[in-house]
């Protein structure tokens, strides 16, 4: 019976090995079917946008499109900057100092993704109780630094990765 | 306007008709391409030289619309660095817009831009060549072939020969000759051994020493033709290297799996045949 | 047919579900316990291979649709977009394009296997006719799929094939205009072909279920063409047929992968990489290889209506094969004369395929006419007559006897002796 047991073991091993190889192959075959839904090469290539800041007057907010989403570029007034910096962090649901949300030496420029962190609507500029943005969908108020102050949104408006190519132009992404 | 377009298009085909007569050209010879066969890959330096020939010679008449500057960086291609590809892109002026005032404007190319077309539209291009249309070259090496006959065709299945298009492009660029004595062709055309019908609207585009190579490769028509044919093989099939690499892995996997299944099958059926 | 065992779930939840919807029992009886004749050879793995190929085409097709643009201006560009930009897009498209060819290769093997072993004969007539319907649906689906990349061959194939309907007297032209949705093949045509190309595979899927159902009612035929008489003649589908089909499938996949990864354009036509141009027909238009025999028949008849009728008749005649074949014996193994005519028919069909790829001139036309005539003579004259002329060889008493005899004839004759231990 010893040989029979050895035969059974060898047979089981063969069955398990075959099944395992089959499972690995199936998993590998499924990956292209999933990955094809990720952003394709042409979409990834459009992931950065350059914006000229010279036409944006003080106190004005312009909206540019980046990765299919609106990005707000706010040329803030002295008053707006002071308002944002005077707010104690303790009053903020998502505490973050204004200095961390702008580039050093470019305090007047606030660049945020114009998508409400609640459920993705586009907030309206220069509205709401805090002189920043107000989201008409579910009533979230953002301040002049794009930080959430009141309403259901859980987080501040996102600051995208961007850099100053020169004093008057930025590259987002 | 529409009628006019149709009329022009008709006229264009009538003019082009003799060129496109259903005749075949001479059969091109097969070349030894670095990208032939199951493990064949592109020669980076050759693709870079081919790009140079395309840019300096072909691009004035032929588009390359499916190729973006970012493709020059991607793996399996000519292997330019990001900075080099950006520099090449910036040498082109790309029409963009409309801007805030509704006007189109020109700006330097970026990686995401495609090679600009030689003319704003097909009609503009045709009008430059008396109705003949220089085809876009993006997929030209997959859109051209030649008859090899049944036996060679079957053999090609086993040796995986797929480079007919590159053979044709190379042959065509080297195929200019004087027309037979009894044949007259008009001045805007040339005689090419390999072009179907022989009368080709493309006059010989290449000459020796025309494009400067910096890597010491010979500056001859033969070498230019070879390099640009290889380059166009890449533009037609930019993922060829990934395809063959994954293909090899898949083949190994399938053979191992088939072996395991064979022995499993033998074991399972051992009882049934008793 | 009685199975080898019945499904009795041990798990309480499974048992609860099974009492309300016995789906596991159905799967078990269809794909596990289902009795499979023990003498099936590898030609019988192509049914399973075809099922897998249908799924491969459905899955790759559904994901390709996510990127394809069904407009005359966008179709060609979007296919190139898939080939260049979409992650693994080149792989998915090459699998789908070559998959169509592999699907037809498998279906032709499946059909000729049926013809050789008489799988269409009583009681499998309905099973066979469902197969002919599947074949027609596949042809329609493949044709419409070929139109979608909107290259030169796509466009002119669409023009030529839709023009077949203009051969119909009186209403032909009206039908063609209706098919096109205009006065030539154009964007409306492309859009309806796209819609139907997406729909038909699901219709095929439905008819495949009927085909499998019909198969499981009457049971599989087998190389000896004799009925299953007892449980000794069969083995359970799982694991025996499952593992054998899997082995056949993976070998088939090796050929498939050869095409997809190394010669993806071998079976295609270079002209289909030229965008569609309604003002210029390519010098030689040829259909994909799997339509070539029918294309040869179409061109062999020197009349427009006649050619169309002959082409459709060449498929329609298959429907009547169960009754055209008058022999009492199913398998060509025991039909010495039929076996020879079978191989002649196969060569004739391959010859028609060769002629379909050649220009319709000179000797090619004459040869195509001769072969077309033979094709119909085979089914309409030879097949009915053979049943009366031929003396079949004696049939084995049972499948198990035939299997035993075959193995007893092998050098290791001793191994064929039934040993009680191994049969447990």
PDB file of C-alpha atoms in Angstrom, chain C residues 146 153 157 269 284-288 292 295 299 356-358:
ATOM      1  CA  UNK C 146     -14.896  43.539 -40.287  1.00  0.00           C
ATOM      2  CA  UNK C 153     -11.495  46.563 -47.276  1.00  0.00           C
ATOM      3  CA  UNK C 157     -16.691  44.523 -48.335  1.00  0.00           C
ATOM      4  CA  UNK C 269      -5.370  42.586 -45.663  1.00  0.00           C
ATOM      5  CA  UNK C 284      -8.265  43.268 -55.734  1.00  0.00           C
ATOM      6  CA  UNK C 285     -10.939  43.011 -53.157  1.00  0.00           C
ATOM      7  CA  UNK C 286     -11.031  39.769 -51.251  1.00  0.00           C
ATOM      8  CA  UNK C 287     -12.972  38.804 -48.143  1.00  0.00           C
ATOM      9  CA  UNK C 288     -11.369  37.368 -45.024  1.00  0.00           C
ATOM     10  CA  UNK C 292     -13.303  32.593 -49.497  1.00  0.00           C
ATOM     11  CA  UNK C 295     -16.948  33.961 -52.378  1.00  0.00           C
ATOM     12  CA  UNK C 299     -18.266  34.417 -58.523  1.00  0.00           C
ATOM     13  CA  UNK C 356     -11.819  32.695 -53.898  1.00  0.00           C
ATOM     14  CA  UNK C 357      -8.543  34.524 -53.299  1.00  0.00           C
ATOM     15  CA  UNK C 358      -7.627  34.541 -57.002  1.00  0.00           C
TER      16      UNK C 358
END
